[in-house]
Short mmCIF file of C-alpha atoms and ligand atoms in Angstrom, two decimals:
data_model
loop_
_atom_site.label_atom_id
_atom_site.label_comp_id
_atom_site.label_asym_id
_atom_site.label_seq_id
_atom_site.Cartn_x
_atom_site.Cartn_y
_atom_site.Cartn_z
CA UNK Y 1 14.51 24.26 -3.96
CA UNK Y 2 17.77 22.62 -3.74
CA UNK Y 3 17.43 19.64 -6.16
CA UNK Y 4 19.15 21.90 -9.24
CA UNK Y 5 21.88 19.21 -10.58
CA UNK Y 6 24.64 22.09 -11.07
CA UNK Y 7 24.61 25.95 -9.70
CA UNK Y 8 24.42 27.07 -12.92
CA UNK Y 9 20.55 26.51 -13.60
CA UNK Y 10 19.34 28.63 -10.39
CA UNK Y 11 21.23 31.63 -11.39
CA UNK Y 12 20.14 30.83 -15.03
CA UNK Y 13 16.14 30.65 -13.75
CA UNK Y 14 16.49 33.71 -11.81
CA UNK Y 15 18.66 35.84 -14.89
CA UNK Y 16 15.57 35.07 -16.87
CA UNK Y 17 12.60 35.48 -14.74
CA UNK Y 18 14.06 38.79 -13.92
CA UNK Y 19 15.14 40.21 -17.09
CA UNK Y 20 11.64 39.39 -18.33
CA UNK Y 21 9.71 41.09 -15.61
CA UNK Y 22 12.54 44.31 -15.65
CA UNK Y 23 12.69 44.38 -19.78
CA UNK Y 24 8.78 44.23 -20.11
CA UNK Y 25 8.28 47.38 -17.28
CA UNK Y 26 11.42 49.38 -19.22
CA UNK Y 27 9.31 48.28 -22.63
CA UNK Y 28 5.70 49.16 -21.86
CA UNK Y 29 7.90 52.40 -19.95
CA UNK Y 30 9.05 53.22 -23.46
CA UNK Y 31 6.03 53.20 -25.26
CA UNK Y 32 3.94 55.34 -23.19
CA UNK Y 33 6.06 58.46 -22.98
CA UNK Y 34 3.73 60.64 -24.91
CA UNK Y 35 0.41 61.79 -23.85
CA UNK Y 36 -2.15 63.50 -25.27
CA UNK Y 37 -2.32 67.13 -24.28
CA UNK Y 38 -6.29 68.72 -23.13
CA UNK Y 39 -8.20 68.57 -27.06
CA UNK Y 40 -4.97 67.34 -28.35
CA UNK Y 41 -6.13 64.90 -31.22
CA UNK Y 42 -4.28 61.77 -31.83
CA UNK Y 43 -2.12 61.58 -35.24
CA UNK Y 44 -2.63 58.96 -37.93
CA UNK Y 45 0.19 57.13 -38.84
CA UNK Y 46 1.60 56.10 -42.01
CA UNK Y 47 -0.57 53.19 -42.22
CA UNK Y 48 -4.13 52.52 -43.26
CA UNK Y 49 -5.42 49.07 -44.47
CA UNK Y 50 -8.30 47.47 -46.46
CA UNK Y 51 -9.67 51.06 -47.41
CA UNK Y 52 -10.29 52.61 -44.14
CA UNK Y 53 -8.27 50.58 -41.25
CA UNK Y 54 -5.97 53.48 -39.63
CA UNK Y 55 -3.43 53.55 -37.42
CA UNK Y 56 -3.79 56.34 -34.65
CA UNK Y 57 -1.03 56.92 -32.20
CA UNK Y 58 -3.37 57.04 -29.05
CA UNK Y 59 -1.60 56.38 -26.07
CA UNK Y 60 -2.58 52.91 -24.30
CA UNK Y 61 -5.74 52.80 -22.05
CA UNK Y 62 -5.07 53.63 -18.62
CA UNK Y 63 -7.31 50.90 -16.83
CA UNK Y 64 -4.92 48.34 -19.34
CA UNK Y 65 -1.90 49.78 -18.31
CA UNK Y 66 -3.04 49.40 -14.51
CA UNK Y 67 -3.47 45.92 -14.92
CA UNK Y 68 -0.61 45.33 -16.79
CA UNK Y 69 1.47 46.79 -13.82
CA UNK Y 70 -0.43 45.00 -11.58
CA UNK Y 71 0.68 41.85 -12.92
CA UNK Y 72 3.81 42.76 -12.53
CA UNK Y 73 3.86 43.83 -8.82
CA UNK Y 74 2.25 40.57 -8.14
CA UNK Y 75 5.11 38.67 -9.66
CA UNK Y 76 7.47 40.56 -7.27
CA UNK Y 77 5.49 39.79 -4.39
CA UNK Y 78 4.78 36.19 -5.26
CA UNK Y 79 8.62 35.79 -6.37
CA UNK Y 80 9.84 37.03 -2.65
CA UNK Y 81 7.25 35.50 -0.56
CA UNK Y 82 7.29 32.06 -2.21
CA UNK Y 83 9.95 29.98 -4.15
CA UNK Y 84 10.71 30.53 -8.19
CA UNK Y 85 13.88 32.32 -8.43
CA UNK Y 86 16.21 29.55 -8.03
CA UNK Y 87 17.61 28.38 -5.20
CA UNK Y 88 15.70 31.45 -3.16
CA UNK Y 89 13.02 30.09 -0.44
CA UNK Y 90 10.92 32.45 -0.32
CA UNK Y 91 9.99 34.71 3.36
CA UNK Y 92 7.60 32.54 3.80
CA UNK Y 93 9.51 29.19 3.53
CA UNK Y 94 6.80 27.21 2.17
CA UNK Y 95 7.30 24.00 0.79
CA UNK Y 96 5.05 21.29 -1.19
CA UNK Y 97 6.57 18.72 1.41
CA UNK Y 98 6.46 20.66 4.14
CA UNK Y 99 3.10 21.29 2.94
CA UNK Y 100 1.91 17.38 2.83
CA UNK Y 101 3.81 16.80 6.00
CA UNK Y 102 1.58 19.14 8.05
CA UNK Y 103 -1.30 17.56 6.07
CA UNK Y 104 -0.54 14.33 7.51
CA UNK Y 105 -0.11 15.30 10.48
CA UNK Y 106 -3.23 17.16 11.50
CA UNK Y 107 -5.01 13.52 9.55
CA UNK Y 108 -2.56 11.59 12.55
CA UNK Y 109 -4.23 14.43 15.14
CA UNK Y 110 -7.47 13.52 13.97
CA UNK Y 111 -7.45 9.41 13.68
CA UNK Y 112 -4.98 9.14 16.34
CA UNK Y 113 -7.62 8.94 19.56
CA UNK Y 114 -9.36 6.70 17.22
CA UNK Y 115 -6.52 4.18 16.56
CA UNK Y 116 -5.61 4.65 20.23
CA UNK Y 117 -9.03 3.37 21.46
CA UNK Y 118 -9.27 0.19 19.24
CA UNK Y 119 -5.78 -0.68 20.31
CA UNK Y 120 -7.03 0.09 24.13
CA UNK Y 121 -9.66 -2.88 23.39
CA UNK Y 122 -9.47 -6.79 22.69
CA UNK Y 123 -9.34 -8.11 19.05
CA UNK Y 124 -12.54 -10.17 19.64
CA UNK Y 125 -14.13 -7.08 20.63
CA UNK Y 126 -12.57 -5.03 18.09
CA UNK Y 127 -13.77 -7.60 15.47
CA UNK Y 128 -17.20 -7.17 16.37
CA UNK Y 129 -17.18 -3.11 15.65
CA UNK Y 130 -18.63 -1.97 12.59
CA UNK Y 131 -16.23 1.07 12.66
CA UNK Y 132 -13.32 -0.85 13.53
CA UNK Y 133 -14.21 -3.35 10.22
CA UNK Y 134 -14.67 -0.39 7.70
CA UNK Y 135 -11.07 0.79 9.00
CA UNK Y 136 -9.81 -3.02 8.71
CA UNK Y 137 -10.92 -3.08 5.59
CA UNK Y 138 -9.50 -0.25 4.34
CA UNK Y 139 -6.71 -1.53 5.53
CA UNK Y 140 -6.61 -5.01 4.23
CA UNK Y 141 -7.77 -3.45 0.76
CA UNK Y 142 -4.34 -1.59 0.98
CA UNK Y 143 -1.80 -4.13 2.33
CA UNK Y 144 -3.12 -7.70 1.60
CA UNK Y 145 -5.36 -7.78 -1.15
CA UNK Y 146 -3.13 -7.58 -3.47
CA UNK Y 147 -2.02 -11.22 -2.64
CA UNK Y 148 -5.06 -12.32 -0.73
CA UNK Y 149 -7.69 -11.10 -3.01
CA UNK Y 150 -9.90 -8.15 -1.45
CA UNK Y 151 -12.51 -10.58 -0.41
CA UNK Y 152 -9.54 -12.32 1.46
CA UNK Y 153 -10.82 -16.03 -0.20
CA UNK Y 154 -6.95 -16.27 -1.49
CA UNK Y 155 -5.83 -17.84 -4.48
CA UNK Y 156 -3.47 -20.94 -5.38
CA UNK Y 157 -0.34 -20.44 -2.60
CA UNK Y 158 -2.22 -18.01 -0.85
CA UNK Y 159 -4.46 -18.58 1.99
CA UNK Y 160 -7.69 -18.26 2.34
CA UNK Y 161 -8.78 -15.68 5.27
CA UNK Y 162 -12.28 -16.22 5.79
CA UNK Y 163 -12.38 -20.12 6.63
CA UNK Y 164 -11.45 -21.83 9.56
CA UNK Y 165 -8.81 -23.69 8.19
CA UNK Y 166 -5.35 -22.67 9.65
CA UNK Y 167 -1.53 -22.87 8.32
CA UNK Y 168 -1.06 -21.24 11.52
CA UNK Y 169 -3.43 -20.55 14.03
CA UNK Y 170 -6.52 -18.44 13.85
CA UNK Y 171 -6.23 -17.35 17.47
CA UNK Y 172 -5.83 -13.44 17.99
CA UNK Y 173 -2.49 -13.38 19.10
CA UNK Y 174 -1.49 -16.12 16.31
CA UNK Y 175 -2.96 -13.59 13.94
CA UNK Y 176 -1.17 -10.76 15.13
CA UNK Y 177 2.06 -12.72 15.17
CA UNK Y 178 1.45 -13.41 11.37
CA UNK Y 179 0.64 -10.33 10.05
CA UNK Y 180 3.56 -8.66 12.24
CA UNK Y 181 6.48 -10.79 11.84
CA UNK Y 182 5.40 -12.61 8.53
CA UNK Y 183 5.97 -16.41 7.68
CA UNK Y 184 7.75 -18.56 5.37
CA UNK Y 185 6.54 -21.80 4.77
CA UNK Y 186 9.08 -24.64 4.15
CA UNK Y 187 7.81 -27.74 2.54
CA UNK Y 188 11.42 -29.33 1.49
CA UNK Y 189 11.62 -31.03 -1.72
CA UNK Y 190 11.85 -34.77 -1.49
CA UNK Y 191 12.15 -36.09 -5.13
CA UNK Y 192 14.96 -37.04 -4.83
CA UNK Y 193 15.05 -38.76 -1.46
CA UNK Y 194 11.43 -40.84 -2.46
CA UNK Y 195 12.13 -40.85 -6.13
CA UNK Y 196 9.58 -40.92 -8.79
CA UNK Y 197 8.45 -44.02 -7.76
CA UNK Y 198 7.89 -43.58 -4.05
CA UNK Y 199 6.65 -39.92 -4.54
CA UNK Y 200 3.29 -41.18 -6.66
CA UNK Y 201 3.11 -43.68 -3.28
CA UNK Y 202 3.23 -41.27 -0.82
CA UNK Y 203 0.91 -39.10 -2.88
CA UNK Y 204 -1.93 -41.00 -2.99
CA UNK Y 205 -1.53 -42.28 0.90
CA UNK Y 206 -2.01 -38.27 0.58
CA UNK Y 207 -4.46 -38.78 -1.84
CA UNK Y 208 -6.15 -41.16 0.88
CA UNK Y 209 -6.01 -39.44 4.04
CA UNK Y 210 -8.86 -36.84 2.68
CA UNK Y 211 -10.52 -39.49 1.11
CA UNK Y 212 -10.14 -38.48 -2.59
CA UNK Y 213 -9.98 -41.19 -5.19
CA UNK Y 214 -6.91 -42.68 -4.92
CA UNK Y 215 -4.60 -46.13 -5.93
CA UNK Y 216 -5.18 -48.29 -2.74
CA UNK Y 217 -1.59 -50.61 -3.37
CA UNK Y 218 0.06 -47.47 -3.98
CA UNK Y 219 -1.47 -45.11 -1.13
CA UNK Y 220 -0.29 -48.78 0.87
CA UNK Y 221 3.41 -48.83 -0.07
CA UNK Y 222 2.97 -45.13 0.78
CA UNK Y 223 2.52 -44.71 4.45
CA UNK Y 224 5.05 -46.09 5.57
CA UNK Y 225 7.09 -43.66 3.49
CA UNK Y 226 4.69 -40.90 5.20
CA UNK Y 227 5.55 -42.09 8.45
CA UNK Y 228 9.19 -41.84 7.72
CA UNK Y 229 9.78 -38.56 6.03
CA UNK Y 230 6.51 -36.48 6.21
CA UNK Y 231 4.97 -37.24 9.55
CA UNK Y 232 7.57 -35.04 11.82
CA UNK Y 233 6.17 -31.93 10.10
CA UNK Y 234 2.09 -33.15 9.25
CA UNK Y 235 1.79 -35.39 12.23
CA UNK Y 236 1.66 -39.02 12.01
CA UNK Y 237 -2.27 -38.92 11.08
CA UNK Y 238 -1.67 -36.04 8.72
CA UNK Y 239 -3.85 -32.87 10.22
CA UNK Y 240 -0.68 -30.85 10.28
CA UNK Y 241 1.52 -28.63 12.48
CA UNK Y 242 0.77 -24.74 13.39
CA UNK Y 243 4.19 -24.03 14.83
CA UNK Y 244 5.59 -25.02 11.20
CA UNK Y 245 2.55 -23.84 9.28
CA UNK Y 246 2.08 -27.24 7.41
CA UNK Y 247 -0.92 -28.04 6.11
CA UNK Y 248 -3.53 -30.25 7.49
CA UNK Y 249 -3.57 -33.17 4.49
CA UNK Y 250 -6.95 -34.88 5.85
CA UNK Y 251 -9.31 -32.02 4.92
CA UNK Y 252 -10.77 -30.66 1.11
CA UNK Y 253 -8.50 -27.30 1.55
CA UNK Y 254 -5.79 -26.98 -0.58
CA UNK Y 255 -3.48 -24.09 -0.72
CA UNK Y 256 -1.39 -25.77 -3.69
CA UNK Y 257 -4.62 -28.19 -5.10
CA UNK Y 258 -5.36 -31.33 -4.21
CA UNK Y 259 -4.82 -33.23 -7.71
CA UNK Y 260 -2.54 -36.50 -7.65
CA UNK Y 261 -0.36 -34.38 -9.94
CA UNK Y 262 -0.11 -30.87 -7.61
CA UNK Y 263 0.61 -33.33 -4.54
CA UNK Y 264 3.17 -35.04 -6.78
CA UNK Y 265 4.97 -31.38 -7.45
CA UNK Y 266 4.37 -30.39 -4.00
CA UNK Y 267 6.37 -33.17 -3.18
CA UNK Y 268 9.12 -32.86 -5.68
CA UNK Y 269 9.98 -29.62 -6.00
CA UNK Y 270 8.77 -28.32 -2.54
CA UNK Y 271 6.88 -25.34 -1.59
CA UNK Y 272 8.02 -22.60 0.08
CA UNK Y 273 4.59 -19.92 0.64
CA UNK Y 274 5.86 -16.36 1.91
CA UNK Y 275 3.96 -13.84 4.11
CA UNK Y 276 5.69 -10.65 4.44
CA UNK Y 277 6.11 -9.39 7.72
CA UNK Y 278 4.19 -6.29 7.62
CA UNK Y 279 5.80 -4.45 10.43
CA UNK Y 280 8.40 -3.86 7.93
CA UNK Y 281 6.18 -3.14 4.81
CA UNK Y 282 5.00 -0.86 6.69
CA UNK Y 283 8.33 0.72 7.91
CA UNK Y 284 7.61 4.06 10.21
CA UNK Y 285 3.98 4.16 9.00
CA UNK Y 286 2.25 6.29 11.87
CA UNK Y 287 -0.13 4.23 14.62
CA UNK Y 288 1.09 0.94 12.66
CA UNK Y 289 0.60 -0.99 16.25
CA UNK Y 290 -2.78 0.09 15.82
CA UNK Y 291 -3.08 -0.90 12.27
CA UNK Y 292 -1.81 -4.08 12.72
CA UNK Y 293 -3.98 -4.51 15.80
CA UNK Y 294 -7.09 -3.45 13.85
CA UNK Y 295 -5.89 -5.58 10.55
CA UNK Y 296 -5.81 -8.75 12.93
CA UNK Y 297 -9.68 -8.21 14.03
CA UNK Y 298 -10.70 -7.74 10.93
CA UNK Y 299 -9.35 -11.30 9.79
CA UNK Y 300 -10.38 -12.74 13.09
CA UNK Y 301 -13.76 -11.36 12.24
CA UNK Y 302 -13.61 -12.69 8.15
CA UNK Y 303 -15.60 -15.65 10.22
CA UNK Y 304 -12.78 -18.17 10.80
CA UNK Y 305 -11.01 -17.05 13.73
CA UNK Y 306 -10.32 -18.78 16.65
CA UNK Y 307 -11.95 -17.80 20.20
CA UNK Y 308 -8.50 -17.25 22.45
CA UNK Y 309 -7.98 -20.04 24.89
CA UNK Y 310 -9.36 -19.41 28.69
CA UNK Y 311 -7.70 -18.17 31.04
CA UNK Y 312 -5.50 -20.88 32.77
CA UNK Y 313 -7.29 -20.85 36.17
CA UNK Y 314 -10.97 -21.34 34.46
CA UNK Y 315 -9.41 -23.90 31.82
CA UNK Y 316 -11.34 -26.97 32.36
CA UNK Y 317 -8.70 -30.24 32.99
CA UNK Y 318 -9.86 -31.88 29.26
CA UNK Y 319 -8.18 -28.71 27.58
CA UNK Y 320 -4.63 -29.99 28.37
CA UNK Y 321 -4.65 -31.79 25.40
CA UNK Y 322 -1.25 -33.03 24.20
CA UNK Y 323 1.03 -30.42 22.38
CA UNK Y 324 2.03 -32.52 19.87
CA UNK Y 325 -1.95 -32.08 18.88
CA UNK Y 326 -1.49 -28.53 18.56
CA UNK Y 327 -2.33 -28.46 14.82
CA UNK Y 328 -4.91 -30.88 15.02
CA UNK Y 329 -7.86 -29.08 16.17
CA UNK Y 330 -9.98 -27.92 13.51
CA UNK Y 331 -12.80 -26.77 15.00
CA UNK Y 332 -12.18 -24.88 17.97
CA UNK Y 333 -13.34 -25.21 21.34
CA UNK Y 334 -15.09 -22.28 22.31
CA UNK Y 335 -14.22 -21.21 26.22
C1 HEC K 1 3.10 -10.72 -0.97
C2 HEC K 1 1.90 -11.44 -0.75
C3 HEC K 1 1.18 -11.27 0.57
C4 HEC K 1 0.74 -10.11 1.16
C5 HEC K 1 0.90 -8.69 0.67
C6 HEC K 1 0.06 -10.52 2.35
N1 HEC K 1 0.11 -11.86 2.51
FE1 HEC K 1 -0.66 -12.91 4.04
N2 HEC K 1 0.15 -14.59 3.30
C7 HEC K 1 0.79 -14.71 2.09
C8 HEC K 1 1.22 -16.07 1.90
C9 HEC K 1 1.96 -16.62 0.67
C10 HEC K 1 0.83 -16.78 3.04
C11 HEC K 1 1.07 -18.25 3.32
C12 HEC K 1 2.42 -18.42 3.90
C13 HEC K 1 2.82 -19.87 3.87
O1 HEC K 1 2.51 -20.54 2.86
O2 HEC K 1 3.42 -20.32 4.82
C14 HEC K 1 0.15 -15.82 3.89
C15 HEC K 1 -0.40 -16.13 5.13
C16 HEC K 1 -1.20 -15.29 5.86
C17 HEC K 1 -1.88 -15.64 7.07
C18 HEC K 1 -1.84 -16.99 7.75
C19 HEC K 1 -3.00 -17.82 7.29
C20 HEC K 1 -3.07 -19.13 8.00
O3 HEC K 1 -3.77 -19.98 7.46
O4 HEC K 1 -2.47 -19.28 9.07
C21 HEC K 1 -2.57 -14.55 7.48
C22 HEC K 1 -3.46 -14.43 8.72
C23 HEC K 1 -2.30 -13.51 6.54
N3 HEC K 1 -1.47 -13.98 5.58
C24 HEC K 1 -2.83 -12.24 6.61
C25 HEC K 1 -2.38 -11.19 5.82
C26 HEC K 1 -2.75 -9.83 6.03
C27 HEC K 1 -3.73 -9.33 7.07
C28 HEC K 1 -2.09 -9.10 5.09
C29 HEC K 1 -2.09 -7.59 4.92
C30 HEC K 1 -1.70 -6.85 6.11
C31 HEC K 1 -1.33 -10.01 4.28
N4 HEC K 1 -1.53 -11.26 4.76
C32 HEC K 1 -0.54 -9.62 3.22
C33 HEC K 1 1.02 -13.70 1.19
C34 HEC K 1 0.78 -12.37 1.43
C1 HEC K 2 10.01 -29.74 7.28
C2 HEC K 2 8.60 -29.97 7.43
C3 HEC K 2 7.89 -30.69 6.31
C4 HEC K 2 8.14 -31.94 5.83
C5 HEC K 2 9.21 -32.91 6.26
C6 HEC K 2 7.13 -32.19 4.84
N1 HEC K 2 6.32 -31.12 4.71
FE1 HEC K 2 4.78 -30.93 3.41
N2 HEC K 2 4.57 -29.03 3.93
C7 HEC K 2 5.28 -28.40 4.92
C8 HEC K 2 4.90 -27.02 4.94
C9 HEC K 2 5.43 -25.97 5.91
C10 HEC K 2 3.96 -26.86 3.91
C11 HEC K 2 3.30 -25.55 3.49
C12 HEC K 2 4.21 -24.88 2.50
C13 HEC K 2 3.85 -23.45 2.24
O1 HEC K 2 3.17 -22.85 3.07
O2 HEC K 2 4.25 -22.94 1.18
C14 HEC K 2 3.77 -28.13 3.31
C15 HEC K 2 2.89 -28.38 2.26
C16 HEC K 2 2.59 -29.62 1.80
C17 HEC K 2 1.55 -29.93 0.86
C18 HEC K 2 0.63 -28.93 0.21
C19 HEC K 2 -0.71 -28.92 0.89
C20 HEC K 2 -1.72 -28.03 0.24
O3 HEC K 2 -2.66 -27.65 0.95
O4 HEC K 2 -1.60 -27.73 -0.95
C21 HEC K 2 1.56 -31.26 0.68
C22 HEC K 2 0.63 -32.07 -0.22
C23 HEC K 2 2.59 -31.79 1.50
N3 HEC K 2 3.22 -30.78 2.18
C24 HEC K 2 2.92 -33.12 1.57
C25 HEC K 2 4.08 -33.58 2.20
C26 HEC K 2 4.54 -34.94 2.08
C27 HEC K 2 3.84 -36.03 1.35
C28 HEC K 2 5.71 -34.99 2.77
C29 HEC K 2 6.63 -36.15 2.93
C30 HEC K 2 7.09 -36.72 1.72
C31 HEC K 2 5.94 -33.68 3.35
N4 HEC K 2 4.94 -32.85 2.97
C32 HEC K 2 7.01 -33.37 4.13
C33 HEC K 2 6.20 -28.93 5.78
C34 HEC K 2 6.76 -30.19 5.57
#
């Protein structure tokens, strides 16, 4: 009880609470002075009502004034062993904080081996335990959906979850790495540099590369233009980068649609898709290595995930595929 805004209000609280439980003792006190003496017969007042409604001076009840007492001992005793007179704790020193803290704590006790044994095991393993899931999804339900939808499909600018289609990776530790740290997706805008002109060009090469209908002269004048200012992020043939997050442009998924005229604004104005790093959102959340462990599986396990690579010693020779393919692989090769 220290949040009063001045001193004056505790001693106020406290004046009040007991003056009312002193003043109504000394009151009842007062009017229960007399009692009746053995076949002593109570006197009617002055009064009578409607006819035959009289006023005897009887004294009050004894069982009532027993109760009546007894509320008042128990506001003594609740009013020293708990806080309500002002600033005063209480002998006990119980608090509603103190009260949710300990709550929390024995639910930490209790999940804690639990959280501690997912985190003990893989995230392809994890992803594939029912228990771990319902916790995931819990989860997910409380950090992402908000932005991902809570059957993780996404939305315009945010990314669908449960395909295989990557802005950065679907392997485990990719996952993790996303959903820890975050990731900020910079398309620059490049109106200006193409103009309005070479923008519609380079948007229907776009247009072209995932074979949606599209002007063939333009999409022509285009690639070279592609080649020039786009390729260093989407690769020269367009399926993207996962160290940059940019979009493969050769398939049907769009995060910011697909149209001539989204590709166009893409373009000119730029995009600029935020993930929030969660490790942060989540601040000193208790077991939030675990959470973020067991969030990971369960969008490795949505269905789109990627199998981790081998180990290097069993990698077969064909795996050492060229790094600057690294966003290229769609489908992945399982080990
Ligand atoms: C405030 C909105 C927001 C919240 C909350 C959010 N995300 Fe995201 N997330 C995004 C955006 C936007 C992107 C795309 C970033 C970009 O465009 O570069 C993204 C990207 C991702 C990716 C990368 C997808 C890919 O294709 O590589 C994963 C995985 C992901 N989020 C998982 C999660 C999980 C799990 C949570 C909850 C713990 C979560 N996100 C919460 C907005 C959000
Ligand atoms: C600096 C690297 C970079 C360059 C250069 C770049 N892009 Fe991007 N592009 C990105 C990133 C990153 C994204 C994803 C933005 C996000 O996540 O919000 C993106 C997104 C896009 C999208 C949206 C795709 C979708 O699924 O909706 C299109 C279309 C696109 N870029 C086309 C281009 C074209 C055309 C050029 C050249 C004129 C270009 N980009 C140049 C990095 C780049």
């Amino acid at each position: 009880m220290s949040d009063f805004t001045s001193g004056f209000w505790p001693i106020y609280i406290s004046v009040i609470t007991l003056v009312s439980i002193i003043g109504t003792w000394v009151f009842l006190k007062s009017q229960t002075t007399r009692k009746l003496a053995p076949g002593e017969k109570a006197e009617l007042m002055e009064h009578t009502w409607d006819g035959d409604l009289q006023d005897l001076n009887n004294p009050l009840p004894r069982w009532w004034l027993g109760l009546f007492n007894g509320t008042l001992v128990f506001a003594v005793v609740y009013l020293v062993l708990w806080p309500g007179l002002g600033n005063y704790a209480g002998v006990l020193g119980w608090t509603s904080k103190g009260e949710y803290e300990a709550e929390v704590k024995a639910a930490e006790a209790k999940f804690q081996p639990i959280y501690a044994k997912f985190l003990g095991q893989n995230i392809v393993a994890v992803s594939s335990d029912p228990e771990a899931l319902a916790i995931g999804k819990n989860l997910f339900l409380t950090y992402c959906s908000q932005c991902h939808g809570s059957d993780a499909a996404g939305a315009r600018g945010f990314p669908n979850l449960t395909d295989k289609d990557w802005l950065y990776g679907g392997e485990p530790d990719t996952i993790v790495a996303t959903i820890t740290d975050g990731r900020a997706g910079v398309m620059p805008a490049m109106g200006e540099a193409l103009g309005p002109d070479g923008t519609k060009e380079v948007a229907n090469y776009v247009l072209s590369l995932s074979g949606r209908p599209h002007d063939a002269a333009l999409a022509a004048a285009g690639q070279t233009k592609f080649a020039e200012n786009c390729a260093a992020c989407h690769m020269p043939d367009g399926t993207g980068m996962h160290a940059l997050g940019a979009p493969n442009l050769t398939d049907s998924v769009w995060l910011y649609g697909g149209s001539e005229g989204a590709i166009i604004e893409t373009i000119t104005k730029g995009r600029n898709g935020a993930m929030p790093g969660m490790s942060q959102t989540m601040g000193t959340t208790s077991n939030k290595e675990a959470k973020l462990h067991l969030l990971a599986a369960y969008v490795y396990g949505l269905g789109g995930g990627t199998p981790p690579a081998a180990p290097a010693a069993e990698a077969p020779v064909a795996d050492d595929a060229a790094p600057a393919d690294a966003g290229a692989t769609e489908a992945p090769a399982k080990p």
